[in-house]
PDB file of N, CA and C in Angstrom:
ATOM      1  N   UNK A  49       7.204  43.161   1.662  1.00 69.00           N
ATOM      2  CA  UNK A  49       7.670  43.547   2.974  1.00 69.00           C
ATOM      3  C   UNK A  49       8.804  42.610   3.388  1.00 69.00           C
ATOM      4  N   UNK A  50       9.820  43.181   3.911  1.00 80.00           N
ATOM      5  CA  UNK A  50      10.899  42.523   4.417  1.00 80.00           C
ATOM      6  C   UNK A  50      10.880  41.845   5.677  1.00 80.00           C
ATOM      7  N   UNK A  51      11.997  40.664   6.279  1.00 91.00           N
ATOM      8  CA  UNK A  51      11.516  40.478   7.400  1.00 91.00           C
ATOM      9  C   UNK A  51      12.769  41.128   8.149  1.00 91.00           C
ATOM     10  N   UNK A  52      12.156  41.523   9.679  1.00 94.00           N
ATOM     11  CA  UNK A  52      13.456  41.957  10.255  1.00 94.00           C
ATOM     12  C   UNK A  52      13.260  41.306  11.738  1.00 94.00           C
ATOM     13  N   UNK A  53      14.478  41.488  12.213  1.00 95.00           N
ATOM     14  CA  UNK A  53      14.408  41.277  13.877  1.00 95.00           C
ATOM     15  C   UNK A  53      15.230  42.191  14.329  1.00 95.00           C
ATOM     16  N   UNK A  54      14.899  42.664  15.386  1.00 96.00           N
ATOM     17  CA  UNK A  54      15.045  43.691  16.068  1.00 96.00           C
ATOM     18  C   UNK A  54      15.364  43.476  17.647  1.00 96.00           C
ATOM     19  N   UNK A  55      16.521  43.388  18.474  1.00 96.00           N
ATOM     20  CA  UNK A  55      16.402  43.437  19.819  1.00 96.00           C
ATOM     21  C   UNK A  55      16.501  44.687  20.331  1.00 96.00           C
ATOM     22  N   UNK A  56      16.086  44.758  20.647  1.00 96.00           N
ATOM     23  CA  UNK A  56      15.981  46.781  21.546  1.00 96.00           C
ATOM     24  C   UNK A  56      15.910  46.135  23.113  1.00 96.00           C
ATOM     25  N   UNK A  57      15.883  46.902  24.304  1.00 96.00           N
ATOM     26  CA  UNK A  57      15.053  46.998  25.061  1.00 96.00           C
ATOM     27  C   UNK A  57      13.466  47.909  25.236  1.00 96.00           C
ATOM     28  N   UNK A  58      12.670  47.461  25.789  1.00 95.00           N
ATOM     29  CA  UNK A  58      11.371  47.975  25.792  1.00 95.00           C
ATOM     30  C   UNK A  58      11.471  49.413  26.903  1.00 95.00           C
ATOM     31  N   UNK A  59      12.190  48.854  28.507  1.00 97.00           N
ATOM     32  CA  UNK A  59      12.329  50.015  29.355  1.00 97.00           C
ATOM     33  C   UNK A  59      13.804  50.052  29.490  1.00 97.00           C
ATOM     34  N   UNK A  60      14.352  51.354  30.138  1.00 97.00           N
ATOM     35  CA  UNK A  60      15.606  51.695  30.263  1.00 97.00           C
ATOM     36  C   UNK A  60      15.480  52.821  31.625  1.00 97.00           C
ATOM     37  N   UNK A  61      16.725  52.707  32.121  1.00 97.00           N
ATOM     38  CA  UNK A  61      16.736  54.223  33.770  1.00 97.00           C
ATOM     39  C   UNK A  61      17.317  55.181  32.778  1.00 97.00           C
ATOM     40  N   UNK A  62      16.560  56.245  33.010  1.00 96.00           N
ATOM     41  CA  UNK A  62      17.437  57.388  32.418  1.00 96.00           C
ATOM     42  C   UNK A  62      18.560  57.356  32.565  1.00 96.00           C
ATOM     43  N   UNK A  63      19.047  58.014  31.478  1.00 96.00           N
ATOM     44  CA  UNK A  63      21.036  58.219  31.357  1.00 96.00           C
ATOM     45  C   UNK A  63      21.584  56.919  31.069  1.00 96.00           C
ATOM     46  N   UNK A  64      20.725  55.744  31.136  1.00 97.00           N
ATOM     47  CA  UNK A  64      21.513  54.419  30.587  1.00 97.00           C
ATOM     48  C   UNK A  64      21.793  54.438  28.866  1.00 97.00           C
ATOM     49  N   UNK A  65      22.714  53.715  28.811  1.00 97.00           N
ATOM     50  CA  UNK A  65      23.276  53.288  27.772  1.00 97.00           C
ATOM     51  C   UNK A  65      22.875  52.422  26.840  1.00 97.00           C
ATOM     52  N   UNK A  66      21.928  52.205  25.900  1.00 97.00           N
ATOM     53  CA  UNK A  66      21.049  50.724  25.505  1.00 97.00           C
ATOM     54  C   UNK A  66      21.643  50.709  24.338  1.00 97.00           C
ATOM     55  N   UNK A  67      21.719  49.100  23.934  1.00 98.00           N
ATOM     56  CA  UNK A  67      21.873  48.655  22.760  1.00 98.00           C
ATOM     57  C   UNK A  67      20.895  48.385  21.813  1.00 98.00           C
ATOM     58  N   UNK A  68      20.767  48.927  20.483  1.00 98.00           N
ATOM     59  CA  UNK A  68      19.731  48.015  19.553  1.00 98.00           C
ATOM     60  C   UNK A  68      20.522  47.278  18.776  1.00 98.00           C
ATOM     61  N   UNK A  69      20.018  46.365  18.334  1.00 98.00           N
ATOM     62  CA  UNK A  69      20.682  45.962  16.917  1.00 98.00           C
ATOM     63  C   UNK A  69      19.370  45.423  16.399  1.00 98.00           C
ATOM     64  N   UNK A  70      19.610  45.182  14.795  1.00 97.00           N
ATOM     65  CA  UNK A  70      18.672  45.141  13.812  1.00 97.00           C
ATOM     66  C   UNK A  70      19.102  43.832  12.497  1.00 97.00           C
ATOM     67  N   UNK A  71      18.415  43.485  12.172  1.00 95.00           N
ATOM     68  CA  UNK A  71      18.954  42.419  10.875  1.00 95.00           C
ATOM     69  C   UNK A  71      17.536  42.802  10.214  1.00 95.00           C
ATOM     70  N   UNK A  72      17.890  42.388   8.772  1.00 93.00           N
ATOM     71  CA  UNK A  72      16.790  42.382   7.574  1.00 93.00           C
ATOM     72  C   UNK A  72      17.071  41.681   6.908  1.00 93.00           C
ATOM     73  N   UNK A  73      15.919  40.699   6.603  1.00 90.00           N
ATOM     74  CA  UNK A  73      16.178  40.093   5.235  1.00 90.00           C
ATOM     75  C   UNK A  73      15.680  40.924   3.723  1.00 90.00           C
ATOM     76  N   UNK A  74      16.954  40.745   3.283  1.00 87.00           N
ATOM     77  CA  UNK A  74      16.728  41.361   1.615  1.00 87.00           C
ATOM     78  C   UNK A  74      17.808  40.240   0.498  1.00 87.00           C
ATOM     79  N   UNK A  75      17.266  40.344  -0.365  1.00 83.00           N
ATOM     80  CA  UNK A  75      17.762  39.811  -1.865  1.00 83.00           C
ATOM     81  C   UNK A  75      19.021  40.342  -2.339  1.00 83.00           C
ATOM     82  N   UNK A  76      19.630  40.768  -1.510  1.00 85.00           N
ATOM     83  CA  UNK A  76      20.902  41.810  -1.934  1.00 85.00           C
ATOM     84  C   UNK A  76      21.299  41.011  -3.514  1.00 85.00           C
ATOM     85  N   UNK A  77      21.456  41.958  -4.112  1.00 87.00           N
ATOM     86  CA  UNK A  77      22.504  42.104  -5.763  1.00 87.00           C
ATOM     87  C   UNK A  77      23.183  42.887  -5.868  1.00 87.00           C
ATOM     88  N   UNK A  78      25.035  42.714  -6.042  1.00 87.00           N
ATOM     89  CA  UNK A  78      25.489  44.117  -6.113  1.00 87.00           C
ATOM     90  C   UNK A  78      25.524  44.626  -7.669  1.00 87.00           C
ATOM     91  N   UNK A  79      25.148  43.773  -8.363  1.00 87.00           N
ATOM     92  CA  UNK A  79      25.101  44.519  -9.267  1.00 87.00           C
ATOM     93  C   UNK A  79      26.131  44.169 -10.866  1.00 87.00           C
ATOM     94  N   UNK A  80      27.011  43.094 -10.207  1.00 89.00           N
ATOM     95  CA  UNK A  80      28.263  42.994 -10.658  1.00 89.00           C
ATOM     96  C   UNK A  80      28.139  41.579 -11.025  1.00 89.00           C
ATOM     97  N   UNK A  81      27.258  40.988 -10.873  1.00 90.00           N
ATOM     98  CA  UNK A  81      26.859  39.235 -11.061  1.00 90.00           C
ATOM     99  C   UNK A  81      26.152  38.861 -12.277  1.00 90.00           C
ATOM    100  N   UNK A  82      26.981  38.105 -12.808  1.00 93.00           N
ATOM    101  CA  UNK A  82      26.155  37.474 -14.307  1.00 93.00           C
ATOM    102  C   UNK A  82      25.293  36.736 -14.267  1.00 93.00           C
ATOM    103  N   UNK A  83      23.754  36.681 -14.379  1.00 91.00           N
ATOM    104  CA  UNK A  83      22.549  35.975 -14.513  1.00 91.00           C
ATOM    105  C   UNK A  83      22.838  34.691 -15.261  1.00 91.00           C
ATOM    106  N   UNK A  84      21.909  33.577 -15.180  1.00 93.00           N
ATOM    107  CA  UNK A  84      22.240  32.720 -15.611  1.00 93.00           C
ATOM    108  C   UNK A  84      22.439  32.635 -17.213  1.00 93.00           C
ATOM    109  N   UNK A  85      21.556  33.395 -17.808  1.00 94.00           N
ATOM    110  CA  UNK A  85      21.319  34.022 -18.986  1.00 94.00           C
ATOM    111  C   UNK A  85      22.541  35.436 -19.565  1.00 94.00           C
ATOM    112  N   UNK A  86      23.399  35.147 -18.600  1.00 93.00           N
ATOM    113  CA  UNK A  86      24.702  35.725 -19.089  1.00 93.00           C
ATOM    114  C   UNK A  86      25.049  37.280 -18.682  1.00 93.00           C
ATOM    115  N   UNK A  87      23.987  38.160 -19.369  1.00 94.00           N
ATOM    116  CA  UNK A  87      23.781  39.275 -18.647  1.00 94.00           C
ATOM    117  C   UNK A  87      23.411  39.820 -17.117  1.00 94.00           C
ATOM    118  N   UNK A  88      24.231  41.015 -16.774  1.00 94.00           N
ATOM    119  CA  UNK A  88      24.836  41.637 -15.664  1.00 94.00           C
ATOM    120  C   UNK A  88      23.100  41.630 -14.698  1.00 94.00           C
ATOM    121  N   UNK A  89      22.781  40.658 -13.652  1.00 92.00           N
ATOM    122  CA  UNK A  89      21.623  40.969 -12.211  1.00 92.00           C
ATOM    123  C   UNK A  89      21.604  42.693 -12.107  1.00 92.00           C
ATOM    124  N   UNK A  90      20.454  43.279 -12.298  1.00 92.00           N
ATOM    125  CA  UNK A  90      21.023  44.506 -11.710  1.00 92.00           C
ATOM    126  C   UNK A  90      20.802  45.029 -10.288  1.00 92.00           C
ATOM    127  N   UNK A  91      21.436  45.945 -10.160  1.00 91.00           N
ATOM    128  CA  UNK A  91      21.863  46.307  -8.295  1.00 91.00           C
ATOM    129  C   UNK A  91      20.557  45.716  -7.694  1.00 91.00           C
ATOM    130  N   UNK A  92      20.335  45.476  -6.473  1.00 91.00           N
ATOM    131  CA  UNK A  92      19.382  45.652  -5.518  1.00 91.00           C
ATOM    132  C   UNK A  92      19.902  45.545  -4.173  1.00 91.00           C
ATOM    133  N   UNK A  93      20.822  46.557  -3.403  1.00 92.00           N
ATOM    134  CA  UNK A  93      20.805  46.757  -2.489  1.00 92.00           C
ATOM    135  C   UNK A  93      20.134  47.604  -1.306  1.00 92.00           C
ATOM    136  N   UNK A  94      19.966  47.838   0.042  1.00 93.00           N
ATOM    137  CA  UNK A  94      19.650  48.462   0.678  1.00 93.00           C
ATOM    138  C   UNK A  94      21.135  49.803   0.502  1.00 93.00           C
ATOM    139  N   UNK A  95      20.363  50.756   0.907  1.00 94.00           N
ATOM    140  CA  UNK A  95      21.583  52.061   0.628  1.00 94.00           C
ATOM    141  C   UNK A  95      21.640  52.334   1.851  1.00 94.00           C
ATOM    142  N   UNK A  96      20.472  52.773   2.676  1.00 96.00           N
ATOM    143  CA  UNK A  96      20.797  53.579   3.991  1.00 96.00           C
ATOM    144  C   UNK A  96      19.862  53.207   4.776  1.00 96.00           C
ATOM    145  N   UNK A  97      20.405  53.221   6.187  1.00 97.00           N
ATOM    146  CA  UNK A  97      19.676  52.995   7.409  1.00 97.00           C
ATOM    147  C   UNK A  97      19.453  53.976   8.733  1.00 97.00           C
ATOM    148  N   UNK A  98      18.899  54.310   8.981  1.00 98.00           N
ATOM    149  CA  UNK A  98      18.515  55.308  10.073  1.00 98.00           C
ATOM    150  C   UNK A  98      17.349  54.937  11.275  1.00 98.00           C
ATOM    151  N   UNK A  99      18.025  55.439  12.495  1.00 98.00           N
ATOM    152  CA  UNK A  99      17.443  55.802  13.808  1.00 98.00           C
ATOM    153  C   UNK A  99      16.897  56.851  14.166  1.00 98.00           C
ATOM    154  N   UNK A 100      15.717  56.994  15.042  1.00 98.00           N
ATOM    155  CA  UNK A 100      15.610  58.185  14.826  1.00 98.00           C
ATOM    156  C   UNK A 100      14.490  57.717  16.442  1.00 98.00           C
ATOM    157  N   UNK A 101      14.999  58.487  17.901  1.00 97.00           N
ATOM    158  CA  UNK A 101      14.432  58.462  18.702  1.00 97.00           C
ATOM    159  C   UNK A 101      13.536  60.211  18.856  1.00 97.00           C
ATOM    160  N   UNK A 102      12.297  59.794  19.167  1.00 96.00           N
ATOM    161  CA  UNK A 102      11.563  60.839  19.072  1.00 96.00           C
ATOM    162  C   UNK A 102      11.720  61.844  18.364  1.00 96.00           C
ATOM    163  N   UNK A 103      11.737  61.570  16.827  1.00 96.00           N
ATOM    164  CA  UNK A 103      12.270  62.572  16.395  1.00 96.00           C
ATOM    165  C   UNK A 103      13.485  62.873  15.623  1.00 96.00           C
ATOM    166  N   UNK A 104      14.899  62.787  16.835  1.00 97.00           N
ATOM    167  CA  UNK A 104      15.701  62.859  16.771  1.00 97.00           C
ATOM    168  C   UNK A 104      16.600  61.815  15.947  1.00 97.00           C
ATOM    169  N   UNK A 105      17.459  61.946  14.652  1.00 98.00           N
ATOM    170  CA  UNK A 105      18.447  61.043  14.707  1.00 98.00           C
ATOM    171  C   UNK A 105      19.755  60.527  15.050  1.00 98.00           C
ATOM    172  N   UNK A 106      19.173  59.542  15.806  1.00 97.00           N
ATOM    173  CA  UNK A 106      20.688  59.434  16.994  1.00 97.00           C
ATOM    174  C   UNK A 106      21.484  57.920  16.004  1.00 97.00           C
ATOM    175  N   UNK A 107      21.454  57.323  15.196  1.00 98.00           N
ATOM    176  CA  UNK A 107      22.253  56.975  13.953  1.00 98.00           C
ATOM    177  C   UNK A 107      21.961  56.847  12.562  1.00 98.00           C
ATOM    178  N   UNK A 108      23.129  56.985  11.641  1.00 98.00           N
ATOM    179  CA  UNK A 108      22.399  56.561  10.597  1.00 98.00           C
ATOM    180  C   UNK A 108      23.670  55.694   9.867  1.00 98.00           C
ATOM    181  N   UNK A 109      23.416  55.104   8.838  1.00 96.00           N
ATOM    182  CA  UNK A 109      24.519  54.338   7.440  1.00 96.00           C
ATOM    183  C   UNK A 109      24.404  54.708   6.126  1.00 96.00           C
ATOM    184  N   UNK A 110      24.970  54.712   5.750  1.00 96.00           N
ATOM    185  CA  UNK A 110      25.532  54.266   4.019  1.00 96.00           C
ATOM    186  C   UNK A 110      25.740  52.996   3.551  1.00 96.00           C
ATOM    187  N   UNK A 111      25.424  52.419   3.194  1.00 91.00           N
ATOM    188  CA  UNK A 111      25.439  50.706   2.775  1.00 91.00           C
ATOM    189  C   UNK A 111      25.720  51.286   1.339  1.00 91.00           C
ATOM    190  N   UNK A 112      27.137  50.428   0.715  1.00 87.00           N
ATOM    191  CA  UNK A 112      27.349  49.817  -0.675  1.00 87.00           C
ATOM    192  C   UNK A 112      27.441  48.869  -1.145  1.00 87.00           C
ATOM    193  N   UNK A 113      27.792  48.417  -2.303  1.00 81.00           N
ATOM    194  CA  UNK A 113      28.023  47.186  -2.924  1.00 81.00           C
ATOM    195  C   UNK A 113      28.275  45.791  -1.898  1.00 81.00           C
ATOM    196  N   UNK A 114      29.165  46.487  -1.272  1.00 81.00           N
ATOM    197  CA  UNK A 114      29.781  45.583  -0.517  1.00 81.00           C
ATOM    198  C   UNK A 114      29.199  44.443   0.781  1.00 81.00           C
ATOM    199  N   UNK A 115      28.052  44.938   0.781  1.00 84.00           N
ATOM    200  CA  UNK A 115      27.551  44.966   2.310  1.00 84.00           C
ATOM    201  C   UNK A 115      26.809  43.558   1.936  1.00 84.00           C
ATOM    202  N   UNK A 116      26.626  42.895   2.880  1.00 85.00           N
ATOM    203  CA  UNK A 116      26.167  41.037   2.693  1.00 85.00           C
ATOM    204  C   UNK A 116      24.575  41.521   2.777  1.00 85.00           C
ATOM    205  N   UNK A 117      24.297  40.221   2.677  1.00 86.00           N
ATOM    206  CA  UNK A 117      22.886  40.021   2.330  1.00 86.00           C
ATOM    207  C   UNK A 117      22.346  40.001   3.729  1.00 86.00           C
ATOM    208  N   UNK A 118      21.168  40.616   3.805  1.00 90.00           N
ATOM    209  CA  UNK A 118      20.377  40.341   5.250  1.00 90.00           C
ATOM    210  C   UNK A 118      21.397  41.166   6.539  1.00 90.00           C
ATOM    211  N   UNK A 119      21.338  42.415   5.970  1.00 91.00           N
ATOM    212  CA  UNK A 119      22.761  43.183   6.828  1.00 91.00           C
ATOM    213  C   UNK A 119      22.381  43.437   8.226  1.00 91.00           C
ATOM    214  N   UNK A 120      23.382  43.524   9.460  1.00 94.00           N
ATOM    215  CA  UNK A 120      23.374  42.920  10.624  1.00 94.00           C
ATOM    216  C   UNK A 120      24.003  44.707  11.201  1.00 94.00           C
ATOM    217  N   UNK A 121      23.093  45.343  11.950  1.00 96.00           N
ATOM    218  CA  UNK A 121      23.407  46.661  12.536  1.00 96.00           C
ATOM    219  C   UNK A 121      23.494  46.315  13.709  1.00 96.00           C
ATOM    220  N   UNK A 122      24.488  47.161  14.575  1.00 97.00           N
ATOM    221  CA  UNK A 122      24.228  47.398  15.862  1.00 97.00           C
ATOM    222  C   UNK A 122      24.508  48.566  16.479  1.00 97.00           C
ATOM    223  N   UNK A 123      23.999  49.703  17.105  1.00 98.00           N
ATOM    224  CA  UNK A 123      24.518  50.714  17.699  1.00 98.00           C
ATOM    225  C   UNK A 123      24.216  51.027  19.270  1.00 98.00           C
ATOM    226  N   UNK A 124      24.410  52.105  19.459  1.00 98.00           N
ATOM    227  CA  UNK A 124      24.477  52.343  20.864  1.00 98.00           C
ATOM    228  C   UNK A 124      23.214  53.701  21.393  1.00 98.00           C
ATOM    229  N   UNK A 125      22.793  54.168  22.444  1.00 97.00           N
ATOM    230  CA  UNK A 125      22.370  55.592  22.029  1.00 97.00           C
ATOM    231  C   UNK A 125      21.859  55.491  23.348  1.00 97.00           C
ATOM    232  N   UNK A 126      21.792  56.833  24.285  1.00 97.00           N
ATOM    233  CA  UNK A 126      21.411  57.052  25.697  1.00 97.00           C
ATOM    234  C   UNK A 126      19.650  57.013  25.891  1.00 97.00           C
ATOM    235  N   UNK A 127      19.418  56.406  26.687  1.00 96.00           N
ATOM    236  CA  UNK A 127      17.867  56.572  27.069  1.00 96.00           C
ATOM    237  C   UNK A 127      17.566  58.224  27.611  1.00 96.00           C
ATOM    238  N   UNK A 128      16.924  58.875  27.052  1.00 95.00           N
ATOM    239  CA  UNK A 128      16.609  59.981  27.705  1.00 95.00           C
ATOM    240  C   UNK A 128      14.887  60.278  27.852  1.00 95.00           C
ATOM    241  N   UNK A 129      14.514  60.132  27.449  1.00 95.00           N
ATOM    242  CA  UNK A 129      12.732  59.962  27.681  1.00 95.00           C
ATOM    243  C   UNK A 129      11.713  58.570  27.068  1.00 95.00           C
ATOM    244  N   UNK A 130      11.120  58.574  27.987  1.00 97.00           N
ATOM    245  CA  UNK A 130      10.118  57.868  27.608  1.00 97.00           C
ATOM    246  C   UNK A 130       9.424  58.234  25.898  1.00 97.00           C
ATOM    247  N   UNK A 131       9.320  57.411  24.684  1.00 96.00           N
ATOM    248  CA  UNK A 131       9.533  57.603  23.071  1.00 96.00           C
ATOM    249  C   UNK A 131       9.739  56.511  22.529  1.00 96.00           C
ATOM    250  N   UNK A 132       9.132  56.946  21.240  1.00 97.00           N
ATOM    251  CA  UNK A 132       9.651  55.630  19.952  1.00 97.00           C
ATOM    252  C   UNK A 132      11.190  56.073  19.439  1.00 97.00           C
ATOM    253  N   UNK A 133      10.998  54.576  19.259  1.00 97.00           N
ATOM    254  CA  UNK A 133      12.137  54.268  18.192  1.00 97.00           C
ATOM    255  C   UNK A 133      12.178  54.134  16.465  1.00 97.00           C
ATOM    256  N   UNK A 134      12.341  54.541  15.857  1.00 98.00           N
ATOM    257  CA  UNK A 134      11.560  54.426  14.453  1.00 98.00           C
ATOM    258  C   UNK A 134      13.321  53.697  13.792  1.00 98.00           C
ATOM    259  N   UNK A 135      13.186  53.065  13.333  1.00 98.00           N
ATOM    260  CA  UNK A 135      13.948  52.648  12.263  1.00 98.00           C
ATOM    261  C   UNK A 135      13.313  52.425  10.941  1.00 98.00           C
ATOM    262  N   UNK A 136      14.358  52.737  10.231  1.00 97.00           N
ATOM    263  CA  UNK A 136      14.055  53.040   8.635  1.00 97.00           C
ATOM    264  C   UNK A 136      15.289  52.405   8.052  1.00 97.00           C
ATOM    265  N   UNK A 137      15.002  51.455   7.099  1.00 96.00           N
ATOM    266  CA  UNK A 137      15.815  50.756   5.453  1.00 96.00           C
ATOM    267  C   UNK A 137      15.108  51.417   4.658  1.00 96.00           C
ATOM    268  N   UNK A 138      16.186  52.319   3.321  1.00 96.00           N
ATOM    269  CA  UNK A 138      16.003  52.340   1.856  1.00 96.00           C
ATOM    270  C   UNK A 138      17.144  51.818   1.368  1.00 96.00           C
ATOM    271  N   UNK A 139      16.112  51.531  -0.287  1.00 93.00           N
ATOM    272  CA  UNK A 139      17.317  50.923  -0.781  1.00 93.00           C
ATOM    273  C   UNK A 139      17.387  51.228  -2.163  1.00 93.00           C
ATOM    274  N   UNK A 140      17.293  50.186  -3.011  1.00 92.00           N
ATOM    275  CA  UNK A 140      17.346  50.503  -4.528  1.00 92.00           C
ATOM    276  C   UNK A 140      15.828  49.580  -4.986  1.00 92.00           C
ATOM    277  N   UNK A 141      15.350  50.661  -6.341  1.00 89.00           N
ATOM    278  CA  UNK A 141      13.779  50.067  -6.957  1.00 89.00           C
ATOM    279  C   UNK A 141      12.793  50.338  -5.746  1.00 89.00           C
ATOM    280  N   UNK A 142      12.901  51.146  -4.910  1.00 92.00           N
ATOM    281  CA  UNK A 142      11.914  52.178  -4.321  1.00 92.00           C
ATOM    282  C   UNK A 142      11.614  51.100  -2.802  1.00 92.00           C
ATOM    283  N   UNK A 143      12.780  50.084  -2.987  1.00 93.00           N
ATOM    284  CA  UNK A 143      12.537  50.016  -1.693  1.00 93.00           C
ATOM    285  C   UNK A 143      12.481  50.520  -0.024  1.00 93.00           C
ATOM    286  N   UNK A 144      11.727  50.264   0.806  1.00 95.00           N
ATOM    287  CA  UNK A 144      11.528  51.325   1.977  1.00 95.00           C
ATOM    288  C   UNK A 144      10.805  50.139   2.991  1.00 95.00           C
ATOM    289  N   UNK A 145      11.460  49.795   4.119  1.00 95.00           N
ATOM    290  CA  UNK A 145      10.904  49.458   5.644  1.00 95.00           C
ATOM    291  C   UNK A 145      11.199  50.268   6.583  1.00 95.00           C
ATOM    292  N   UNK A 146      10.040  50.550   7.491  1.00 96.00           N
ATOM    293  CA  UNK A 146      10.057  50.843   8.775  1.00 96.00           C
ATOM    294  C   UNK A 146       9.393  50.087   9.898  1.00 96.00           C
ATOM    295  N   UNK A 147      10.286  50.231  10.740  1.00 96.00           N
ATOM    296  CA  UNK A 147       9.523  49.264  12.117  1.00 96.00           C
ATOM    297  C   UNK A 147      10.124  50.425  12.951  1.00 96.00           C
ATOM    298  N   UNK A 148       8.857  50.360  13.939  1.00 96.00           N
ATOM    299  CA  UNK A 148       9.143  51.025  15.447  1.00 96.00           C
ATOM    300  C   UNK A 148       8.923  50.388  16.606  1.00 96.00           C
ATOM    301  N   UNK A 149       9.821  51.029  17.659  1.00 95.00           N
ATOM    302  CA  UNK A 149       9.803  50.176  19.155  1.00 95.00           C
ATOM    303  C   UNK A 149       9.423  51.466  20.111  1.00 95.00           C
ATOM    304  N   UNK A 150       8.486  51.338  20.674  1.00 97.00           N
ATOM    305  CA  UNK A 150       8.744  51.689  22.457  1.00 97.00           C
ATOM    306  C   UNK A 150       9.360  51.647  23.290  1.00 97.00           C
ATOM    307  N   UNK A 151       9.667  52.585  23.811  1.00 97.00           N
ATOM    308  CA  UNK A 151      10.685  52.740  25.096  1.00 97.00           C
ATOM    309  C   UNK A 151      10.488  53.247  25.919  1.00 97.00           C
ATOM    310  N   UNK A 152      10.160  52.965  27.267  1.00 97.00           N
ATOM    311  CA  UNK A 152       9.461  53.183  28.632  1.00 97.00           C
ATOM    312  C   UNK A 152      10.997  54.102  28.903  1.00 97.00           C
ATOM    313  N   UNK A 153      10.890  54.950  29.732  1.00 96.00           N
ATOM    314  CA  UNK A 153      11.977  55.306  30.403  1.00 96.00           C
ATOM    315  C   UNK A 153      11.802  55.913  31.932  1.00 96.00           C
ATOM    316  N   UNK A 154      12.237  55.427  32.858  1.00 93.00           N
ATOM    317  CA  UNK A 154      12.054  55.407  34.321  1.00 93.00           C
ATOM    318  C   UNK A 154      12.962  56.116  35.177  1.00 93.00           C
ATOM    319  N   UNK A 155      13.156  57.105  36.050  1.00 84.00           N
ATOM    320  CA  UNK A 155      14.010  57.810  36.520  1.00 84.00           C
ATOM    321  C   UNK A 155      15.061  57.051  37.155  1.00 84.00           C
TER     322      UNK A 155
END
């Protein structure tokens, strides 16, 4: 299991504007790095990341080679009901985290 941190807010007024952002720690390898033993590390990156409020997905990514270790998201997305937040990392070698947040939402 990976570690992550997560700032969300917990409540929001309807129609507001909230920020999440997200970090994970992972082992990133792109794939392209010679082991000490000479031969090529192979890949282990995260590939894709997704939001998904009640349901709905209100963002998602593509992560490649390129992307640093312990990758650092932030997006945007309107409060509209009281609902989870589900976030989801896959990656490469069947990796998979999810964490979810609550979100109160108040007229």
């Amino acid at each position: 299991m990976a570690r992550t941190l997560i700032n969300a807010p917990t409540s929001a007024r309807r129609g507001e504007v909230i920020e999440i952002r997200a970090t994970i720690g992972h082992p990133m390898e792109t794939g392209f790095r010679p082991g000490e033993d000479g031969k090529i590390v192979p890949r282990n990156i995260i590939q894709t990341f997704s939001c998904r409020y009640n349901g709905e997905l209100v963002f998602s990514a593509e992560l490649f080679s390129a992307v640093s270790a312990n990758p650092y998201i932030a997006f945007h997305t309107v409060a509209t009901d009281s609902g989870t937040l589900v976030l989801n990392w896959e990656g490469d070698n069947g990796f998979t985290q999810t964490e979810s947040i609550n979100l109160s939402v108040t007229a």
